[in-house]
Amino acid sequence: MLIGYVSDERYIALHDVQFEIANENLHIETRSRATGEVFADIPPGPYTVTLQKEGFGPKRGQINIHPERPHHFRLLAHQLLGYAWPKWVQAGEQSEFRVHALEAYRLDLWRYGWEKEHIRPLGWFDEHGPRATMQITPDGDYTQTGVMWNKFGYTSPSHKQFVTAPERSGLYYFHTKGESGAFFSFPWIVAPAAPSADIAVLAANINWNAYNNFGGRSNYIHPDCFPPTPTINARLELKRYTDPEHINYDAEDYAPLSFDRPEPINHIPEDVEITDPIAGRAACHVAPAEWRFLGWLEREGYPYDLYAETQFHFDQLDLDQYKILITTTHPEYWSRKMYYDVKAWVRERGGKFMYLGGNGLNCEVELLDEQTMKVKNGDGRVQRAEGHESRFHQYNESEANLLGVVFTHPGIMTAAPYQVLAADHW
């Protein structure tokens, strides 16, 4: 009987995973096939299932096996990863740092402005149990629900790990470094406890989440839902690569995406400085690129307060306390509330909105709660047939009503410098 499939954190099939399946009546072993399929000659029912594979964290859980509902087992590769939770706070609030490590690691807090500023060391972290700093991921599609690190096996309050946000607003990064020299960094958005500048800058954390494929889904790969089986070779299997007529957005409904996931796309290598060229395909439009703009503001002497887009949506940013609101490299995804709040502030109350990115406000998101969003991509065929200028336009008005411009396909992968033509209106 096919009992399920096993895959890694990218939803890639894992072969030769050792399975031990047991209950009070039987005890058997089996291994996964090249497809990630797991077969076992057992009757349906509840079992304790143990998984082991070299290079991945072992796992044990209680599974109810059913012949018509194959279970999706998920394993997490040995690597250094982490994220803060919440990923955005106000000064004085706390976040928990959630780190996946196979060894003792040192954690430091840095502020990323024109200079990288070392705020303080947070300490060395290890535990008495073997590999007790290693995390696991839930089974199934946890891109919808989150990885929930520090939840399982962290019942003691003394094992909780929190950091209080500094008083100064800005983009902060945690530096994680293992005994072996392995390094991983992850961002932390700190908004002010009260407005302290004329300029508010929005960090595009909704966009970060849309592009984050940790867990095997993003708004660019399997945006509507997982396929029924994990991937073996993407170029040979996914319609994105095999179908010349493929449309990435061809559904009316799209499964949620959780913010509760690490963001490898926002990792900045330890030795990178703000004046270095940005390396990598993803880094050029997410947090590493936004850092460059924030540093430029500081170099030029423009004080600013930084907010996450989600903080703006949930009314933690009062636009009327600021003269200027700035978005940077790639604010592609906004909620309807965000858009119309900014439009009213600009049109009715004299606010100044500086849109300095590209492909911005192109698609509406629905924030189901403070850790989950749904993207309203709509059906691209309908968008073209009805002459909508963007995905946002399908459900609202064209973003050009606020921005004056919209994204167009001929503009993809092009660039041009800004030139001020009429500065007097500022």
Short mmCIF file of C-alpha atoms in Angstrom, two decimals:
data_model
loop_
_atom_site.label_atom_id
_atom_site.label_comp_id
_atom_site.label_asym_id
_atom_site.label_seq_id
_atom_site.Cartn_x
_atom_site.Cartn_y
_atom_site.Cartn_z
CA MET A 1 0.00 0.00 0.00
CA LEU A 2 1.19 3.53 -0.79
CA ILE A 3 1.30 5.23 2.59
CA GLY A 4 2.78 8.54 1.48
CA TYR A 5 5.62 10.59 0.06
CA VAL A 6 8.73 12.07 1.65
CA SER A 7 10.34 15.35 0.61
CA ASP A 8 12.68 18.05 1.88
CA GLU A 9 12.07 21.72 2.66
CA ARG A 10 11.88 22.52 -1.06
CA TYR A 11 9.30 19.80 -1.75
CA ILE A 12 11.91 17.74 -3.59
CA ALA A 13 11.42 13.97 -3.39
CA LEU A 14 13.86 12.14 -1.11
CA HIS A 15 14.92 8.61 -1.96
CA ASP A 16 16.24 5.91 0.35
CA VAL A 17 14.81 7.41 3.53
CA GLN A 18 14.72 4.73 6.22
CA PHE A 19 11.25 4.27 7.73
CA GLU A 20 10.33 2.33 10.83
CA ILE A 21 6.56 1.87 11.24
CA ALA A 22 5.14 0.38 14.39
CA ASN A 23 2.08 -0.06 16.57
CA GLU A 24 1.12 -2.59 19.23
CA ASN A 25 0.49 -5.27 16.58
CA LEU A 26 3.39 -4.95 14.14
CA HIS A 27 6.84 -3.50 13.56
CA ILE A 28 8.26 -3.14 10.03
CA GLU A 29 10.92 -1.26 8.07
CA THR A 30 10.79 0.19 4.57
CA ARG A 31 12.60 2.76 2.41
CA SER A 32 11.37 5.50 0.12
CA ARG A 33 11.66 5.06 -3.65
CA ALA A 34 13.31 7.40 -6.15
CA THR A 35 9.98 9.20 -6.49
CA GLY A 36 9.74 9.77 -2.75
CA GLU A 37 6.93 7.21 -2.58
CA VAL A 38 6.73 5.11 0.57
CA PHE A 39 5.11 1.67 0.35
CA ALA A 40 4.37 -0.71 3.22
CA ASP A 41 2.25 -3.85 3.47
CA ILE A 42 0.25 -2.77 6.50
CA PRO A 43 -3.43 -2.20 7.30
CA PRO A 44 -4.75 1.36 7.71
CA GLY A 45 -4.70 2.88 11.17
CA PRO A 46 -2.55 4.77 13.67
CA TYR A 47 1.20 4.16 13.77
CA THR A 48 4.38 5.56 15.23
CA VAL A 49 6.60 6.42 12.26
CA THR A 50 10.34 7.11 12.58
CA LEU A 51 12.39 8.57 9.69
CA GLN A 52 16.16 8.74 9.23
CA LYS A 53 18.30 9.91 6.31
CA GLU A 54 21.93 11.03 6.22
CA GLY A 55 22.15 14.81 5.91
CA PHE A 56 18.68 15.42 7.35
CA GLY A 57 17.24 15.70 10.83
CA PRO A 58 15.57 12.50 12.08
CA LYS A 59 11.94 12.61 13.03
CA ARG A 60 9.29 10.59 14.86
CA GLY A 61 5.55 11.12 15.00
CA GLN A 62 2.10 9.60 15.34
CA ILE A 63 0.52 9.12 11.91
CA ASN A 64 -2.91 7.86 10.91
CA ILE A 65 -2.30 5.95 7.68
CA HIS A 66 -5.15 5.85 5.16
CA PRO A 67 -5.00 4.27 1.67
CA GLU A 68 -6.87 7.14 0.01
CA ARG A 69 -4.96 9.93 1.74
CA PRO A 70 -1.20 9.52 1.23
CA HIS A 71 0.72 11.28 3.99
CA HIS A 72 3.34 13.89 3.09
CA PHE A 73 6.38 13.36 5.30
CA ARG A 74 8.81 16.30 5.41
CA LEU A 75 12.45 16.34 6.49
CA LEU A 76 14.74 19.32 7.11
CA ALA A 77 18.29 19.34 5.72
CA HIS A 78 21.32 19.91 7.93
CA GLN A 79 22.07 23.63 7.53
CA LEU A 80 22.22 26.78 9.62
CA LEU A 81 19.00 28.81 9.44
CA GLY A 82 17.03 31.19 11.62
CA TYR A 83 14.42 33.91 11.89
CA ALA A 84 12.99 36.26 14.50
CA TRP A 85 9.39 35.92 15.59
CA PRO A 86 7.68 38.27 15.21
CA LYS A 87 9.87 39.47 12.35
CA TRP A 88 8.69 43.05 12.96
CA VAL A 89 8.28 44.83 16.30
CA GLN A 90 8.24 48.28 17.84
CA ALA A 91 11.09 49.54 20.00
CA GLY A 92 10.89 47.96 23.44
CA GLU A 93 8.93 44.92 22.26
CA GLN A 94 10.35 41.42 22.21
CA SER A 95 10.91 38.79 19.55
CA GLU A 96 11.95 35.19 19.91
CA PHE A 97 14.93 34.05 17.87
CA ARG A 98 14.36 30.67 16.27
CA VAL A 99 17.53 29.00 15.04
CA HIS A 100 18.11 25.64 13.37
CA ALA A 101 21.68 24.52 14.11
CA LEU A 102 23.57 21.25 14.47
CA GLU A 103 26.25 22.73 16.70
CA ALA A 104 26.75 25.39 19.31
CA TYR A 105 26.33 28.83 17.79
CA ARG A 106 27.00 32.44 18.69
CA LEU A 107 24.29 35.05 18.14
CA ASP A 108 24.90 38.79 17.75
CA LEU A 109 22.58 41.70 16.99
CA TRP A 110 23.60 44.27 14.39
CA ARG A 111 21.99 47.39 12.96
CA TYR A 112 22.30 47.82 9.20
CA GLY A 113 22.56 51.48 8.20
CA TRP A 114 25.31 53.29 6.30
CA GLU A 115 27.61 51.35 8.60
CA LYS A 116 27.04 47.90 10.05
CA GLU A 117 26.76 48.66 13.76
CA HIS A 118 27.34 45.87 16.27
CA ILE A 119 24.66 46.39 18.91
CA ARG A 120 25.57 43.61 21.30
CA PRO A 121 26.47 39.94 21.57
CA LEU A 122 23.51 37.81 22.61
CA GLY A 123 25.59 34.83 23.66
CA TRP A 124 26.50 31.28 22.79
CA PHE A 125 23.67 28.79 22.54
CA ASP A 126 23.76 25.05 22.94
CA GLU A 127 21.94 22.43 24.99
CA HIS A 128 22.78 19.34 27.01
CA GLY A 129 20.79 16.99 24.81
CA PRO A 130 22.35 15.76 21.55
CA ARG A 131 21.60 18.12 18.67
CA ALA A 132 19.05 19.89 20.85
CA THR A 133 19.37 23.10 18.80
CA MET A 134 18.16 21.24 15.69
CA GLN A 135 14.64 22.08 14.54
CA ILE A 136 12.07 20.04 12.62
CA THR A 137 9.42 21.02 10.10
CA PRO A 138 5.79 19.90 10.19
CA ASP A 139 4.54 17.35 7.69
CA GLY A 140 2.35 18.46 4.80
CA ASP A 141 2.27 21.94 3.28
CA TYR A 142 3.62 24.08 6.08
CA THR A 143 3.99 27.09 3.78
CA GLN A 144 0.35 27.67 4.73
CA THR A 145 0.70 27.21 8.49
CA GLY A 146 4.32 28.08 9.31
CA VAL A 147 7.28 26.03 10.49
CA MET A 148 6.48 26.69 14.17
CA TRP A 149 10.09 26.41 15.32
CA ASN A 150 10.70 26.44 19.06
CA LYS A 151 7.26 24.93 19.58
CA PHE A 152 8.02 21.23 19.93
CA GLY A 153 10.39 20.37 22.75
CA TYR A 154 10.38 23.88 24.21
CA THR A 155 7.92 23.33 27.04
CA SER A 156 10.20 24.83 29.70
CA PRO A 157 9.92 28.64 29.98
CA SER A 158 13.67 28.76 30.64
CA HIS A 159 14.29 27.45 27.13
CA LYS A 160 12.50 30.37 25.49
CA GLN A 161 14.86 32.82 23.80
CA PHE A 162 13.77 36.46 23.50
CA VAL A 163 15.44 39.74 22.55
CA THR A 164 14.13 43.22 23.32
CA ALA A 165 14.12 45.61 20.37
CA PRO A 166 16.48 48.60 20.65
CA GLU A 167 15.10 52.11 21.02
CA ARG A 168 16.36 53.27 17.61
CA SER A 169 14.23 52.32 14.62
CA GLY A 170 15.85 50.62 11.66
CA LEU A 171 16.78 47.42 9.88
CA TYR A 172 18.50 45.02 12.25
CA TYR A 173 20.13 41.70 11.49
CA PHE A 174 20.89 38.71 13.67
CA HIS A 175 24.26 37.15 12.92
CA THR A 176 24.37 33.43 13.64
CA LYS A 177 27.75 31.69 13.55
CA GLY A 178 28.43 28.07 14.42
CA GLU A 179 31.57 26.58 15.91
CA SER A 180 32.47 25.27 12.46
CA GLY A 181 32.35 28.77 10.97
CA ALA A 182 28.95 28.32 9.30
CA PHE A 183 27.16 31.67 9.07
CA PHE A 184 23.57 32.78 8.53
CA SER A 185 21.96 36.20 8.98
CA PHE A 186 18.31 37.17 9.19
CA PRO A 187 16.50 40.54 9.35
CA TRP A 188 14.46 42.17 12.09
CA ILE A 189 12.36 45.26 11.40
CA VAL A 190 12.24 47.63 14.38
CA ALA A 191 9.67 50.43 14.19
CA PRO A 192 9.76 53.36 16.62
CA ALA A 193 7.74 53.35 19.80
CA ALA A 194 6.64 56.86 18.76
CA PRO A 195 7.34 58.85 15.58
CA SER A 196 10.81 60.42 15.61
CA ALA A 197 11.34 61.74 12.07
CA ASP A 198 9.53 63.40 9.16
CA ILE A 199 10.12 60.39 6.90
CA ALA A 200 8.59 56.94 7.26
CA VAL A 201 10.04 54.12 5.15
CA LEU A 202 8.20 50.88 4.47
CA ALA A 203 10.20 47.65 4.43
CA ALA A 204 8.54 45.41 1.84
CA ASN A 205 8.10 42.38 4.07
CA ILE A 206 4.92 41.29 2.27
CA ASN A 207 6.97 41.07 -0.90
CA TRP A 208 9.66 39.10 0.93
CA ASN A 209 7.04 36.57 1.96
CA ALA A 210 5.60 36.32 -1.54
CA TYR A 211 9.02 35.40 -2.94
CA ASN A 212 10.05 33.15 -0.04
CA ASN A 213 9.88 29.54 -1.26
CA PHE A 214 10.99 27.91 1.98
CA GLY A 215 8.79 24.86 2.37
CA GLY A 216 8.39 24.40 -1.38
CA ARG A 217 5.84 27.10 -2.22
CA SER A 218 5.87 30.81 -2.91
CA ASN A 219 3.77 33.06 -5.08
CA TYR A 220 6.04 32.01 -7.95
CA ILE A 221 6.26 28.26 -7.56
CA HIS A 222 3.05 26.30 -6.91
CA PRO A 223 1.26 29.58 -6.07
CA ASP A 224 -2.21 28.03 -5.89
CA CYS A 225 -1.33 24.79 -4.08
CA PHE A 226 1.13 21.90 -3.97
CA PRO A 227 0.95 19.31 -6.75
CA PRO A 228 0.00 15.87 -5.39
CA THR A 229 3.58 14.53 -5.58
CA PRO A 230 6.95 16.12 -4.75
CA THR A 231 9.32 17.25 -7.48
CA ILE A 232 12.10 15.05 -8.83
CA ASN A 233 13.44 17.24 -11.66
CA ALA A 234 11.84 20.67 -11.98
CA ARG A 235 12.85 21.28 -15.60
CA LEU A 236 11.29 18.02 -16.69
CA GLU A 237 8.11 18.15 -14.60
CA LEU A 238 6.85 21.62 -13.81
CA LYS A 239 4.65 23.35 -16.36
CA ARG A 240 6.63 26.52 -15.72
CA TYR A 241 9.41 24.87 -17.76
CA THR A 242 7.63 22.31 -19.94
CA ASP A 243 4.62 24.24 -21.26
CA PRO A 244 5.34 27.22 -23.57
CA GLU A 245 1.77 28.45 -22.97
CA HIS A 246 2.04 28.17 -19.19
CA ILE A 247 0.41 30.91 -17.13
CA ASN A 248 1.67 31.19 -13.58
CA TYR A 249 -1.63 32.59 -12.33
CA ASP A 250 -4.55 30.64 -13.79
CA ALA A 251 -6.76 30.09 -10.73
CA GLU A 252 -9.30 32.09 -8.77
CA ASP A 253 -8.10 31.05 -5.33
CA TYR A 254 -4.58 30.66 -3.93
CA ALA A 255 -3.53 28.85 -0.78
CA PRO A 256 -2.24 31.03 2.08
CA LEU A 257 1.43 31.80 2.65
CA SER A 258 2.70 32.02 6.23
CA PHE A 259 5.22 34.59 7.42
CA ASP A 260 6.32 32.01 10.01
CA ARG A 261 9.20 30.68 7.90
CA PRO A 262 12.92 31.42 7.61
CA GLU A 263 13.84 33.66 4.67
CA PRO A 264 17.07 32.48 3.01
CA ILE A 265 16.52 35.10 0.28
CA ASN A 266 17.27 37.83 2.87
CA HIS A 267 20.56 36.34 4.06
CA ILE A 268 23.49 38.76 3.78
CA PRO A 269 27.00 37.20 3.92
CA GLU A 270 29.10 38.23 6.88
CA ASP A 271 31.76 40.18 4.98
CA VAL A 272 29.42 42.15 2.67
CA GLU A 273 29.53 45.94 3.00
CA ILE A 274 26.90 48.40 1.84
CA THR A 275 29.00 49.64 -1.09
CA ASP A 276 29.56 46.12 -2.46
CA PRO A 277 27.67 45.04 -5.58
CA ILE A 278 24.65 42.93 -4.71
CA ALA A 279 25.31 39.29 -5.54
CA GLY A 280 22.50 36.90 -6.35
CA ARG A 281 19.21 36.94 -8.18
CA ALA A 282 16.94 37.37 -5.16
CA ALA A 283 19.07 39.74 -3.10
CA CYS A 284 18.75 42.54 -5.66
CA HIS A 285 15.13 43.29 -4.74
CA VAL A 286 14.51 42.20 -1.14
CA ALA A 287 16.09 43.15 2.22
CA PRO A 288 19.75 43.26 1.04
CA ALA A 289 18.76 45.85 -1.59
CA GLU A 290 16.53 47.81 0.79
CA TRP A 291 19.47 48.05 3.18
CA ARG A 292 21.37 50.01 0.50
CA PHE A 293 18.61 52.61 0.34
CA LEU A 294 18.39 52.97 4.11
CA GLY A 295 22.14 53.41 4.26
CA TRP A 296 21.96 56.08 1.58
CA LEU A 297 19.38 58.01 3.62
CA GLU A 298 21.72 57.95 6.59
CA ARG A 299 24.75 58.97 4.53
CA GLU A 300 22.81 61.94 3.15
CA GLY A 301 21.55 62.97 6.58
CA TYR A 302 17.85 62.14 6.25
CA PRO A 303 16.44 60.76 9.54
CA TYR A 304 13.74 58.13 9.05
CA ASP A 305 11.53 55.68 10.89
CA LEU A 306 11.27 52.17 9.47
CA TYR A 307 8.06 50.15 9.47
CA ALA A 308 7.04 46.79 8.07
CA GLU A 309 4.23 46.86 5.53
CA THR A 310 2.27 44.60 7.84
CA GLN A 311 2.61 47.13 10.66
CA PHE A 312 1.12 49.74 8.36
CA HIS A 313 -1.79 47.45 7.47
CA PHE A 314 -2.50 46.76 11.15
CA ASP A 315 -2.55 50.49 12.03
CA GLN A 316 0.82 50.72 13.80
CA LEU A 317 1.91 53.49 11.41
CA ASP A 318 0.00 56.78 11.63
CA LEU A 319 0.64 58.54 8.32
CA ASP A 320 -0.53 61.87 9.71
CA GLN A 321 2.53 61.93 11.98
CA TYR A 322 4.84 62.05 8.93
CA LYS A 323 5.45 64.37 5.99
CA ILE A 324 6.81 61.72 3.60
CA LEU A 325 6.23 58.00 3.08
CA ILE A 326 8.84 56.12 1.03
CA THR A 327 8.76 52.69 -0.58
CA THR A 328 12.02 51.32 -1.94
CA THR A 329 13.05 48.62 -4.38
CA HIS A 330 10.09 46.31 -4.89
CA PRO A 331 6.80 46.87 -3.01
CA GLU A 332 4.86 44.52 -5.31
CA TYR A 333 2.18 43.31 -2.87
CA TRP A 334 -0.11 45.59 -0.87
CA SER A 335 -3.42 45.18 0.85
CA ARG A 336 -6.45 47.11 -0.34
CA LYS A 337 -6.46 48.97 2.98
CA MET A 338 -2.86 50.09 2.57
CA TYR A 339 -3.49 51.41 -0.93
CA TYR A 340 -6.58 53.43 -0.13
CA ASP A 341 -5.15 54.72 3.16
CA VAL A 342 -2.13 56.13 1.31
CA LYS A 343 -4.26 57.51 -1.50
CA ALA A 344 -6.51 59.36 0.96
CA TRP A 345 -3.49 60.68 2.86
CA VAL A 346 -1.95 62.02 -0.37
CA ARG A 347 -5.09 63.37 -2.03
CA GLU A 348 -6.99 64.66 0.99
CA ARG A 349 -4.40 65.50 3.64
CA GLY A 350 -1.33 66.61 1.71
CA GLY A 351 0.90 63.61 2.33
CA LYS A 352 3.96 63.06 0.13
CA PHE A 353 4.43 59.54 -1.23
CA MET A 354 7.81 58.68 -2.79
CA TYR A 355 7.55 55.52 -4.86
CA LEU A 356 11.17 54.66 -5.69
CA GLY A 357 10.80 51.03 -6.72
CA GLY A 358 9.54 49.06 -9.66
CA ASN A 359 6.64 46.65 -10.19
CA GLY A 360 4.99 48.15 -7.14
CA LEU A 361 1.46 47.86 -5.77
CA ASN A 362 0.88 45.37 -8.57
CA CYS A 363 -1.20 42.83 -6.66
CA GLU A 364 -3.58 42.82 -3.71
CA VAL A 365 -2.97 40.62 -0.70
CA GLU A 366 -5.43 39.72 2.01
CA LEU A 367 -3.90 39.52 5.48
CA LEU A 368 -5.84 36.77 7.22
CA ASP A 369 -4.07 37.48 10.52
CA GLU A 370 -0.70 38.85 11.60
CA GLN A 371 1.17 35.80 10.36
CA THR A 372 -0.75 34.66 7.25
CA MET A 373 -1.56 36.18 3.89
CA LYS A 374 -3.42 35.22 0.72
CA VAL A 375 -2.40 36.64 -2.63
CA LYS A 376 -5.20 37.72 -4.96
CA ASN A 377 -3.47 36.91 -8.24
CA GLY A 378 -6.71 36.16 -10.06
CA ASP A 379 -6.68 34.48 -13.46
CA GLY A 380 -4.14 36.01 -15.83
CA ARG A 381 -6.28 35.10 -18.82
CA VAL A 382 -9.15 37.15 -17.43
CA GLN A 383 -6.79 40.04 -16.72
CA ARG A 384 -5.70 40.16 -20.35
CA ALA A 385 -9.20 39.63 -21.77
CA GLU A 386 -10.68 42.44 -19.69
CA GLY A 387 -7.80 44.84 -20.27
CA HIS A 388 -6.70 45.20 -16.66
CA GLU A 389 -3.33 46.85 -16.19
CA SER A 390 -2.32 44.64 -13.27
CA ARG A 391 -3.47 42.01 -10.81
CA PHE A 392 -4.33 44.83 -8.42
CA HIS A 393 -6.53 46.36 -11.12
CA GLN A 394 -8.59 43.15 -11.36
CA TYR A 395 -10.02 43.67 -7.89
CA ASN A 396 -9.58 47.42 -7.41
CA GLU A 397 -8.48 50.28 -9.61
CA SER A 398 -5.21 50.57 -11.50
CA GLU A 399 -2.34 51.50 -9.20
CA ALA A 400 -1.50 54.21 -11.76
CA ASN A 401 -4.23 56.28 -10.09
CA LEU A 402 -1.84 56.69 -7.16
CA LEU A 403 1.60 56.06 -8.65
CA GLY A 404 1.22 57.56 -12.11
CA VAL A 405 2.95 54.49 -13.58
CA VAL A 406 2.37 50.74 -13.86
CA PHE A 407 4.59 47.73 -14.46
CA THR A 408 4.85 46.57 -18.08
CA HIS A 409 6.51 43.44 -19.44
CA PRO A 410 8.81 45.33 -21.84
CA GLY A 411 10.34 46.98 -18.78
CA ILE A 412 11.45 43.70 -17.19
CA MET A 413 15.19 43.52 -16.43
CA THR A 414 15.83 47.11 -17.56
CA ALA A 415 17.12 49.99 -15.47
CA ALA A 416 17.56 53.74 -15.60
CA PRO A 417 18.74 56.37 -13.10
CA TYR A 418 16.38 58.84 -11.50
CA GLN A 419 16.50 62.45 -12.63
CA VAL A 420 14.74 65.25 -10.76
CA LEU A 421 12.87 67.38 -13.29
CA ALA A 422 10.69 69.51 -11.01
CA ALA A 423 11.90 69.73 -7.44
CA ASP A 424 9.85 72.77 -6.45
CA HIS A 425 6.66 70.79 -5.75
CA TRP A 426 8.41 69.00 -2.86
#
